[in-house]
């Protein structure tokens, strides 16, 4: 049985909050980063690995994640991390059984509207979240485990 304990959108990917706080909170022993660019960047992987202690890491493209995640052993407790909601949609459409998404950080940039202190979206993000919602994926903004989550659909 596939054990995805956390699926998180965080444009920083692995950092202290993900590597320590979230992985410990959910009991993950493996962090899988699904990102086409980082999958081929060993320098960035090494920098992210420096934040991790006692948890294994894997760096896959979106397609590799779709192809390989179902091969995880029963004892692998997975925290799946992506940069964008569009990546989540590709994974879901590719058959990855994601039922709930934790939205941690989507930084503000020109053309985006700030919904919370850590989440900003543009129209493409809004459409993607609506499509994920229609596919039955629960979408919750929650920076850290001690905060109460907030359904993003209520904000967009």
Short mmCIF file of N, CA and C in Angstrom, two decimals:
data_model
loop_
_atom_site.label_atom_id
_atom_site.label_comp_id
_atom_site.label_asym_id
_atom_site.label_seq_id
_atom_site.Cartn_x
_atom_site.Cartn_y
_atom_site.Cartn_z
N UNK A 1 0.84 -1.19 0.00
CA UNK A 1 0.00 0.00 0.00
C UNK A 1 0.88 1.25 0.00
N UNK A 2 0.56 2.20 -0.84
CA UNK A 2 1.32 3.44 -0.94
C UNK A 2 1.03 4.33 0.26
N UNK A 3 2.09 4.78 0.93
CA UNK A 3 1.95 5.59 2.14
C UNK A 3 2.38 7.03 1.91
N UNK A 4 1.54 7.81 1.22
CA UNK A 4 1.80 9.24 1.09
C UNK A 4 1.13 9.91 2.28
N UNK A 5 1.94 10.34 3.25
CA UNK A 5 1.41 10.91 4.49
C UNK A 5 1.19 12.42 4.38
N UNK A 6 1.90 13.06 3.46
CA UNK A 6 1.79 14.49 3.28
C UNK A 6 2.08 14.82 1.83
N UNK A 7 1.22 15.62 1.22
CA UNK A 7 1.51 16.20 -0.09
C UNK A 7 1.45 17.70 0.12
N UNK A 8 2.55 18.38 -0.18
CA UNK A 8 2.67 19.82 0.14
C UNK A 8 3.14 20.61 -1.07
N UNK A 9 2.49 21.74 -1.28
CA UNK A 9 2.96 22.72 -2.24
C UNK A 9 3.81 23.72 -1.46
N UNK A 10 5.07 23.82 -1.86
CA UNK A 10 5.98 24.75 -1.20
C UNK A 10 7.03 25.15 -2.22
N UNK A 11 6.97 26.40 -2.69
CA UNK A 11 7.90 26.77 -3.76
C UNK A 11 9.35 26.79 -3.31
N UNK A 12 9.60 26.61 -2.02
CA UNK A 12 10.97 26.48 -1.52
C UNK A 12 11.41 25.01 -1.52
N UNK A 13 10.47 24.10 -1.75
CA UNK A 13 10.70 22.65 -1.73
C UNK A 13 11.20 22.24 -0.34
N UNK A 14 12.41 21.68 -0.22
CA UNK A 14 12.88 21.24 1.09
C UNK A 14 13.62 22.38 1.79
N UNK A 15 13.19 22.66 3.01
CA UNK A 15 13.84 23.62 3.91
C UNK A 15 13.53 23.13 5.32
N UNK A 16 13.97 23.82 6.33
CA UNK A 16 13.82 23.34 7.70
C UNK A 16 12.41 22.98 8.09
N UNK A 17 11.44 23.79 7.69
CA UNK A 17 10.04 23.54 8.05
C UNK A 17 9.55 22.20 7.50
N UNK A 18 9.92 21.90 6.26
CA UNK A 18 9.52 20.64 5.64
C UNK A 18 10.36 19.49 6.17
N UNK A 19 11.69 19.71 6.20
CA UNK A 19 12.62 18.64 6.57
C UNK A 19 12.45 18.18 8.01
N UNK A 20 12.12 19.10 8.90
CA UNK A 20 12.04 18.76 10.32
C UNK A 20 10.59 18.77 10.81
N UNK A 21 9.96 19.94 10.78
CA UNK A 21 8.64 20.09 11.40
C UNK A 21 7.60 19.18 10.77
N UNK A 22 7.41 19.30 9.45
CA UNK A 22 6.36 18.52 8.79
C UNK A 22 6.69 17.03 8.74
N UNK A 23 7.92 16.67 8.41
CA UNK A 23 8.24 15.24 8.31
C UNK A 23 8.09 14.55 9.66
N UNK A 24 8.51 15.23 10.74
CA UNK A 24 8.32 14.66 12.08
C UNK A 24 6.84 14.59 12.45
N UNK A 25 6.09 15.63 12.11
CA UNK A 25 4.66 15.69 12.45
C UNK A 25 3.88 14.53 11.83
N UNK A 26 4.17 14.22 10.57
CA UNK A 26 3.41 13.16 9.90
C UNK A 26 4.09 11.79 10.01
N UNK A 27 5.34 11.75 10.48
CA UNK A 27 6.05 10.49 10.63
C UNK A 27 6.68 10.00 9.33
N UNK A 28 7.07 10.92 8.46
CA UNK A 28 7.68 10.55 7.18
C UNK A 28 9.13 10.11 7.38
N UNK A 29 9.53 9.10 6.61
CA UNK A 29 10.93 8.71 6.60
C UNK A 29 11.54 8.88 5.20
N UNK A 30 10.74 9.42 4.28
CA UNK A 30 11.20 9.68 2.92
C UNK A 30 10.53 10.95 2.39
N UNK A 31 11.34 11.89 1.92
CA UNK A 31 10.80 13.08 1.26
C UNK A 31 11.05 12.92 -0.24
N UNK A 32 9.97 12.95 -1.01
CA UNK A 32 10.07 12.88 -2.46
C UNK A 32 9.77 14.27 -3.00
N UNK A 33 10.74 14.85 -3.70
CA UNK A 33 10.54 16.13 -4.37
C UNK A 33 10.23 15.83 -5.82
N UNK A 34 9.05 16.26 -6.27
CA UNK A 34 8.64 16.08 -7.67
C UNK A 34 8.78 17.42 -8.36
N UNK A 35 9.87 17.57 -9.09
CA UNK A 35 10.14 18.84 -9.76
C UNK A 35 11.09 18.59 -10.93
N UNK A 36 10.67 18.96 -12.13
CA UNK A 36 11.46 18.67 -13.32
C UNK A 36 12.85 19.31 -13.28
N UNK A 37 12.95 20.54 -12.80
CA UNK A 37 14.24 21.23 -12.78
C UNK A 37 15.18 20.65 -11.72
N UNK A 38 14.69 20.48 -10.50
CA UNK A 38 15.53 20.01 -9.41
C UNK A 38 15.98 18.56 -9.62
N UNK A 39 15.17 17.78 -10.32
CA UNK A 39 15.53 16.38 -10.58
C UNK A 39 16.87 16.26 -11.30
N UNK A 40 17.24 17.28 -12.06
CA UNK A 40 18.50 17.23 -12.78
C UNK A 40 19.58 18.15 -12.23
N UNK A 41 19.36 18.71 -11.04
CA UNK A 41 20.29 19.69 -10.48
C UNK A 41 20.87 19.16 -9.17
N UNK A 42 22.02 18.48 -9.27
CA UNK A 42 22.61 17.84 -8.08
C UNK A 42 23.09 18.87 -7.05
N UNK A 43 23.45 20.06 -7.48
CA UNK A 43 23.87 21.10 -6.54
C UNK A 43 22.68 21.51 -5.67
N UNK A 44 21.54 21.78 -6.30
CA UNK A 44 20.35 22.15 -5.52
C UNK A 44 19.91 21.00 -4.62
N UNK A 45 20.01 19.77 -5.11
CA UNK A 45 19.66 18.60 -4.28
C UNK A 45 20.57 18.54 -3.05
N UNK A 46 21.85 18.75 -3.24
CA UNK A 46 22.80 18.71 -2.12
C UNK A 46 22.48 19.78 -1.10
N UNK A 47 22.14 20.99 -1.57
CA UNK A 47 21.78 22.06 -0.65
C UNK A 47 20.53 21.70 0.15
N UNK A 48 19.54 21.12 -0.50
CA UNK A 48 18.32 20.74 0.22
C UNK A 48 18.59 19.59 1.18
N UNK A 49 19.46 18.67 0.79
CA UNK A 49 19.78 17.54 1.68
C UNK A 49 20.43 18.01 2.98
N UNK A 50 21.08 19.18 2.95
CA UNK A 50 21.72 19.70 4.16
C UNK A 50 20.70 20.03 5.24
N UNK A 51 19.44 20.27 4.87
CA UNK A 51 18.39 20.59 5.84
C UNK A 51 17.79 19.33 6.46
N UNK A 52 18.11 18.18 5.90
CA UNK A 52 17.46 16.93 6.27
C UNK A 52 18.35 16.10 7.20
N UNK A 53 17.74 15.51 8.22
CA UNK A 53 18.45 14.61 9.12
C UNK A 53 17.52 13.46 9.49
N UNK A 54 17.95 12.25 9.23
CA UNK A 54 17.17 11.08 9.61
C UNK A 54 16.03 10.75 8.66
N UNK A 55 15.97 11.44 7.53
CA UNK A 55 14.94 11.20 6.53
C UNK A 55 15.63 11.08 5.18
N UNK A 56 15.25 10.08 4.40
CA UNK A 56 15.82 9.94 3.06
C UNK A 56 15.16 10.92 2.10
N UNK A 57 15.84 11.22 1.01
CA UNK A 57 15.28 12.09 -0.02
C UNK A 57 15.40 11.44 -1.38
N UNK A 58 14.45 11.77 -2.24
CA UNK A 58 14.50 11.38 -3.66
C UNK A 58 14.06 12.60 -4.46
N UNK A 59 14.67 12.78 -5.61
CA UNK A 59 14.36 13.91 -6.48
C UNK A 59 13.99 13.36 -7.85
N UNK A 60 12.72 13.49 -8.21
CA UNK A 60 12.20 12.94 -9.46
C UNK A 60 11.55 14.05 -10.29
N UNK A 61 11.51 13.84 -11.60
CA UNK A 61 10.68 14.70 -12.44
C UNK A 61 9.23 14.34 -12.13
N UNK A 62 8.31 15.15 -12.62
CA UNK A 62 6.89 14.85 -12.43
C UNK A 62 6.57 13.48 -13.03
N UNK A 63 7.05 13.21 -14.24
CA UNK A 63 6.75 11.92 -14.88
C UNK A 63 7.41 10.77 -14.14
N UNK A 64 8.64 10.93 -13.67
CA UNK A 64 9.29 9.86 -12.88
C UNK A 64 8.49 9.58 -11.61
N UNK A 65 7.97 10.63 -10.99
CA UNK A 65 7.16 10.45 -9.78
C UNK A 65 5.92 9.62 -10.10
N UNK A 66 5.25 9.96 -11.20
CA UNK A 66 4.07 9.19 -11.63
C UNK A 66 4.45 7.73 -11.85
N UNK A 67 5.58 7.50 -12.50
CA UNK A 67 6.01 6.15 -12.86
C UNK A 67 6.53 5.35 -11.67
N UNK A 68 7.17 6.01 -10.70
CA UNK A 68 7.90 5.29 -9.65
C UNK A 68 7.22 5.26 -8.28
N UNK A 69 6.36 6.22 -7.96
CA UNK A 69 5.88 6.32 -6.58
C UNK A 69 5.09 5.07 -6.17
N UNK A 70 4.42 4.45 -7.11
CA UNK A 70 3.68 3.23 -6.80
C UNK A 70 4.56 2.04 -6.47
N UNK A 71 5.86 2.17 -6.71
CA UNK A 71 6.82 1.10 -6.41
C UNK A 71 7.38 1.21 -4.99
N UNK A 72 6.97 2.22 -4.26
CA UNK A 72 7.47 2.42 -2.89
C UNK A 72 7.12 1.21 -2.03
N UNK A 73 8.03 0.86 -1.14
CA UNK A 73 7.78 -0.26 -0.25
C UNK A 73 6.82 0.17 0.86
N UNK A 74 6.21 -0.82 1.51
CA UNK A 74 5.24 -0.54 2.56
C UNK A 74 5.84 0.25 3.72
N UNK A 75 7.17 0.10 3.96
CA UNK A 75 7.77 0.79 5.09
C UNK A 75 8.23 2.21 4.76
N UNK A 76 8.04 2.64 3.52
CA UNK A 76 8.37 4.01 3.15
C UNK A 76 7.16 4.92 3.43
N UNK A 77 7.36 5.84 4.34
CA UNK A 77 6.33 6.81 4.73
C UNK A 77 6.70 8.13 4.06
N UNK A 78 5.91 8.54 3.07
CA UNK A 78 6.32 9.57 2.12
C UNK A 78 5.71 10.94 2.40
N UNK A 79 6.58 11.95 2.34
CA UNK A 79 6.16 13.35 2.26
C UNK A 79 6.49 13.76 0.82
N UNK A 80 5.47 14.09 0.05
CA UNK A 80 5.61 14.45 -1.36
C UNK A 80 5.56 15.97 -1.46
N UNK A 81 6.61 16.58 -2.03
CA UNK A 81 6.73 18.04 -2.08
C UNK A 81 6.82 18.49 -3.54
N UNK A 82 6.01 19.49 -3.89
CA UNK A 82 6.04 20.08 -5.23
C UNK A 82 6.06 21.60 -5.12
N UNK A 83 6.35 22.27 -6.24
CA UNK A 83 6.40 23.74 -6.23
C UNK A 83 5.06 24.40 -6.53
N UNK A 84 4.23 23.77 -7.37
CA UNK A 84 3.04 24.47 -7.87
C UNK A 84 1.79 23.58 -7.83
N UNK A 85 0.62 24.21 -7.85
CA UNK A 85 -0.61 23.42 -7.95
C UNK A 85 -0.70 22.69 -9.30
N UNK A 86 -0.09 23.26 -10.33
CA UNK A 86 -0.10 22.60 -11.64
C UNK A 86 0.64 21.27 -11.59
N UNK A 87 1.71 21.20 -10.78
CA UNK A 87 2.42 19.93 -10.60
C UNK A 87 1.51 18.90 -9.92
N UNK A 88 0.74 19.34 -8.93
CA UNK A 88 -0.19 18.43 -8.25
C UNK A 88 -1.20 17.89 -9.26
N UNK A 89 -1.74 18.76 -10.09
CA UNK A 89 -2.74 18.34 -11.08
C UNK A 89 -2.15 17.30 -12.04
N UNK A 90 -0.92 17.49 -12.49
CA UNK A 90 -0.27 16.51 -13.36
C UNK A 90 -0.12 15.17 -12.65
N UNK A 91 0.26 15.20 -11.38
CA UNK A 91 0.41 13.97 -10.61
C UNK A 91 -0.93 13.25 -10.46
N UNK A 92 -1.97 14.00 -10.11
CA UNK A 92 -3.30 13.40 -9.93
C UNK A 92 -3.78 12.80 -11.26
N UNK A 93 -3.66 13.57 -12.34
CA UNK A 93 -4.08 13.06 -13.66
C UNK A 93 -3.23 11.87 -14.11
N UNK A 94 -2.00 11.78 -13.57
CA UNK A 94 -1.12 10.67 -13.88
C UNK A 94 -1.37 9.44 -13.04
N UNK A 95 -2.32 9.55 -12.11
CA UNK A 95 -2.69 8.37 -11.31
C UNK A 95 -2.13 8.32 -9.91
N UNK A 96 -1.41 9.35 -9.48
CA UNK A 96 -0.89 9.36 -8.10
C UNK A 96 -2.08 9.63 -7.17
N UNK A 97 -2.29 8.75 -6.18
CA UNK A 97 -3.49 8.85 -5.34
C UNK A 97 -3.38 9.94 -4.26
N UNK A 98 -3.55 11.17 -4.68
CA UNK A 98 -3.47 12.31 -3.77
C UNK A 98 -4.89 12.72 -3.40
N UNK A 99 -5.18 12.69 -2.10
CA UNK A 99 -6.52 13.05 -1.63
C UNK A 99 -6.55 14.39 -0.92
N UNK A 100 -5.40 14.79 -0.37
CA UNK A 100 -5.34 16.04 0.39
C UNK A 100 -4.01 16.73 0.09
N UNK A 101 -4.07 18.05 -0.08
CA UNK A 101 -2.87 18.82 -0.35
C UNK A 101 -2.73 19.91 0.71
N UNK A 102 -1.55 19.98 1.28
CA UNK A 102 -1.18 21.04 2.21
C UNK A 102 -0.51 22.13 1.39
N UNK A 103 -1.08 23.33 1.42
CA UNK A 103 -0.52 24.46 0.68
C UNK A 103 0.25 25.31 1.68
N UNK A 104 1.59 25.29 1.54
CA UNK A 104 2.42 25.98 2.50
C UNK A 104 2.91 27.32 2.03
N UNK A 105 3.60 27.34 0.91
CA UNK A 105 4.19 28.59 0.42
C UNK A 105 4.05 28.70 -1.08
N UNK A 106 3.40 29.76 -1.50
CA UNK A 106 3.34 30.15 -2.91
C UNK A 106 3.62 31.65 -2.90
N UNK A 107 4.86 32.01 -3.13
CA UNK A 107 5.30 33.39 -2.98
C UNK A 107 4.61 34.35 -3.92
N UNK A 108 4.51 35.60 -3.47
CA UNK A 108 3.93 36.66 -4.26
C UNK A 108 4.89 37.04 -5.39
N UNK A 109 4.32 37.28 -6.56
CA UNK A 109 5.05 37.88 -7.68
C UNK A 109 4.05 38.69 -8.48
N UNK A 110 4.55 39.50 -9.40
CA UNK A 110 3.67 40.36 -10.18
C UNK A 110 2.59 39.53 -10.87
N UNK A 111 1.35 40.01 -10.77
CA UNK A 111 0.23 39.30 -11.37
C UNK A 111 -0.48 38.35 -10.43
N UNK A 112 0.06 38.22 -9.21
CA UNK A 112 -0.56 37.33 -8.22
C UNK A 112 -1.26 38.15 -7.15
N UNK A 113 -2.30 37.56 -6.58
CA UNK A 113 -3.01 38.17 -5.47
C UNK A 113 -2.65 37.41 -4.20
N UNK A 114 -2.32 38.15 -3.16
CA UNK A 114 -1.96 37.53 -1.89
C UNK A 114 -3.22 37.13 -1.13
N UNK A 115 -3.39 35.82 -0.88
CA UNK A 115 -4.55 35.32 -0.13
C UNK A 115 -4.28 35.28 1.36
N UNK A 116 -3.06 34.85 1.71
CA UNK A 116 -2.62 34.80 3.11
C UNK A 116 -1.19 35.31 3.14
N UNK A 117 -0.58 35.32 4.30
CA UNK A 117 0.79 35.82 4.40
C UNK A 117 1.78 34.98 3.60
N UNK A 118 1.43 33.73 3.30
CA UNK A 118 2.38 32.85 2.60
C UNK A 118 1.86 32.30 1.28
N UNK A 119 0.63 32.63 0.89
CA UNK A 119 0.07 32.07 -0.33
C UNK A 119 -0.48 33.17 -1.23
N UNK A 120 0.08 33.22 -2.45
CA UNK A 120 -0.39 34.15 -3.48
C UNK A 120 -0.71 33.35 -4.73
N UNK A 121 -1.77 33.75 -5.44
CA UNK A 121 -2.21 32.99 -6.61
C UNK A 121 -2.50 33.91 -7.79
N UNK A 122 -2.39 33.34 -8.99
CA UNK A 122 -2.85 34.03 -10.19
C UNK A 122 -4.05 33.25 -10.73
N UNK A 123 -4.58 33.67 -11.86
CA UNK A 123 -5.79 33.02 -12.39
C UNK A 123 -5.54 31.55 -12.75
N UNK A 124 -4.36 31.22 -13.26
CA UNK A 124 -4.03 29.83 -13.58
C UNK A 124 -4.04 28.97 -12.31
N UNK A 125 -3.49 29.50 -11.23
CA UNK A 125 -3.51 28.78 -9.95
C UNK A 125 -4.95 28.56 -9.49
N UNK A 126 -5.77 29.59 -9.58
CA UNK A 126 -7.18 29.49 -9.18
C UNK A 126 -7.89 28.39 -9.97
N UNK A 127 -7.71 28.40 -11.29
CA UNK A 127 -8.35 27.39 -12.14
C UNK A 127 -7.86 25.99 -11.79
N UNK A 128 -6.56 25.88 -11.52
CA UNK A 128 -5.99 24.57 -11.17
C UNK A 128 -6.56 24.08 -9.85
N UNK A 129 -6.65 24.95 -8.86
CA UNK A 129 -7.23 24.55 -7.57
C UNK A 129 -8.69 24.15 -7.74
N UNK A 130 -9.44 24.88 -8.55
CA UNK A 130 -10.84 24.51 -8.78
C UNK A 130 -10.95 23.14 -9.43
N UNK A 131 -10.07 22.86 -10.39
CA UNK A 131 -10.09 21.55 -11.06
C UNK A 131 -9.72 20.43 -10.08
N UNK A 132 -8.71 20.67 -9.25
CA UNK A 132 -8.34 19.67 -8.24
C UNK A 132 -9.49 19.42 -7.28
N UNK A 133 -10.17 20.48 -6.88
CA UNK A 133 -11.33 20.36 -5.99
C UNK A 133 -12.41 19.50 -6.65
N UNK A 134 -12.67 19.72 -7.94
CA UNK A 134 -13.67 18.92 -8.67
C UNK A 134 -13.26 17.45 -8.75
N UNK A 135 -11.95 17.20 -8.72
CA UNK A 135 -11.45 15.82 -8.75
C UNK A 135 -11.46 15.18 -7.36
N UNK A 136 -11.94 15.94 -6.37
CA UNK A 136 -12.08 15.38 -5.02
C UNK A 136 -10.87 15.57 -4.12
N UNK A 137 -9.93 16.42 -4.52
CA UNK A 137 -8.74 16.67 -3.71
C UNK A 137 -9.05 17.79 -2.72
N UNK A 138 -8.82 17.53 -1.43
CA UNK A 138 -9.01 18.55 -0.38
C UNK A 138 -7.77 19.44 -0.37
N UNK A 139 -7.97 20.76 -0.40
CA UNK A 139 -6.88 21.73 -0.55
C UNK A 139 -6.86 22.68 0.63
N UNK A 140 -5.82 22.56 1.47
CA UNK A 140 -5.81 23.29 2.72
C UNK A 140 -4.54 24.10 2.90
N UNK A 141 -4.70 25.40 3.11
CA UNK A 141 -3.56 26.26 3.42
C UNK A 141 -3.21 26.03 4.89
N UNK A 142 -1.95 25.66 5.13
CA UNK A 142 -1.50 25.46 6.50
C UNK A 142 0.02 25.55 6.51
N UNK A 143 0.53 26.62 7.07
CA UNK A 143 1.97 26.87 7.07
C UNK A 143 2.72 25.87 7.94
N UNK A 144 2.26 25.68 9.16
CA UNK A 144 2.88 24.76 10.12
C UNK A 144 1.80 23.91 10.77
N UNK A 145 2.16 22.74 11.30
CA UNK A 145 1.16 21.83 11.88
C UNK A 145 0.34 22.44 13.01
N UNK A 146 0.90 23.37 13.76
CA UNK A 146 0.17 23.94 14.90
C UNK A 146 -0.91 24.93 14.49
N UNK A 147 -0.89 25.38 13.24
CA UNK A 147 -1.92 26.30 12.75
C UNK A 147 -3.12 25.51 12.25
N UNK A 148 -4.28 26.14 12.37
CA UNK A 148 -5.50 25.55 11.82
C UNK A 148 -5.48 25.72 10.30
N UNK A 149 -5.80 24.67 9.57
CA UNK A 149 -5.84 24.74 8.13
C UNK A 149 -7.06 25.51 7.64
N UNK A 150 -6.94 26.08 6.43
CA UNK A 150 -8.02 26.83 5.82
C UNK A 150 -8.21 26.36 4.38
N UNK A 151 -9.44 25.99 4.03
CA UNK A 151 -9.73 25.51 2.69
C UNK A 151 -9.52 26.64 1.68
N UNK A 152 -8.64 26.44 0.71
CA UNK A 152 -8.34 27.50 -0.25
C UNK A 152 -9.53 27.83 -1.15
N UNK A 153 -10.40 26.86 -1.35
CA UNK A 153 -11.59 27.09 -2.20
C UNK A 153 -12.45 28.19 -1.62
N UNK A 154 -12.46 28.33 -0.30
CA UNK A 154 -13.22 29.40 0.35
C UNK A 154 -12.63 30.78 0.09
N UNK A 155 -11.37 30.84 -0.34
CA UNK A 155 -10.67 32.11 -0.53
C UNK A 155 -10.56 32.54 -1.99
N UNK A 156 -10.74 31.59 -2.90
CA UNK A 156 -10.54 31.94 -4.30
C UNK A 156 -11.87 32.12 -5.00
#
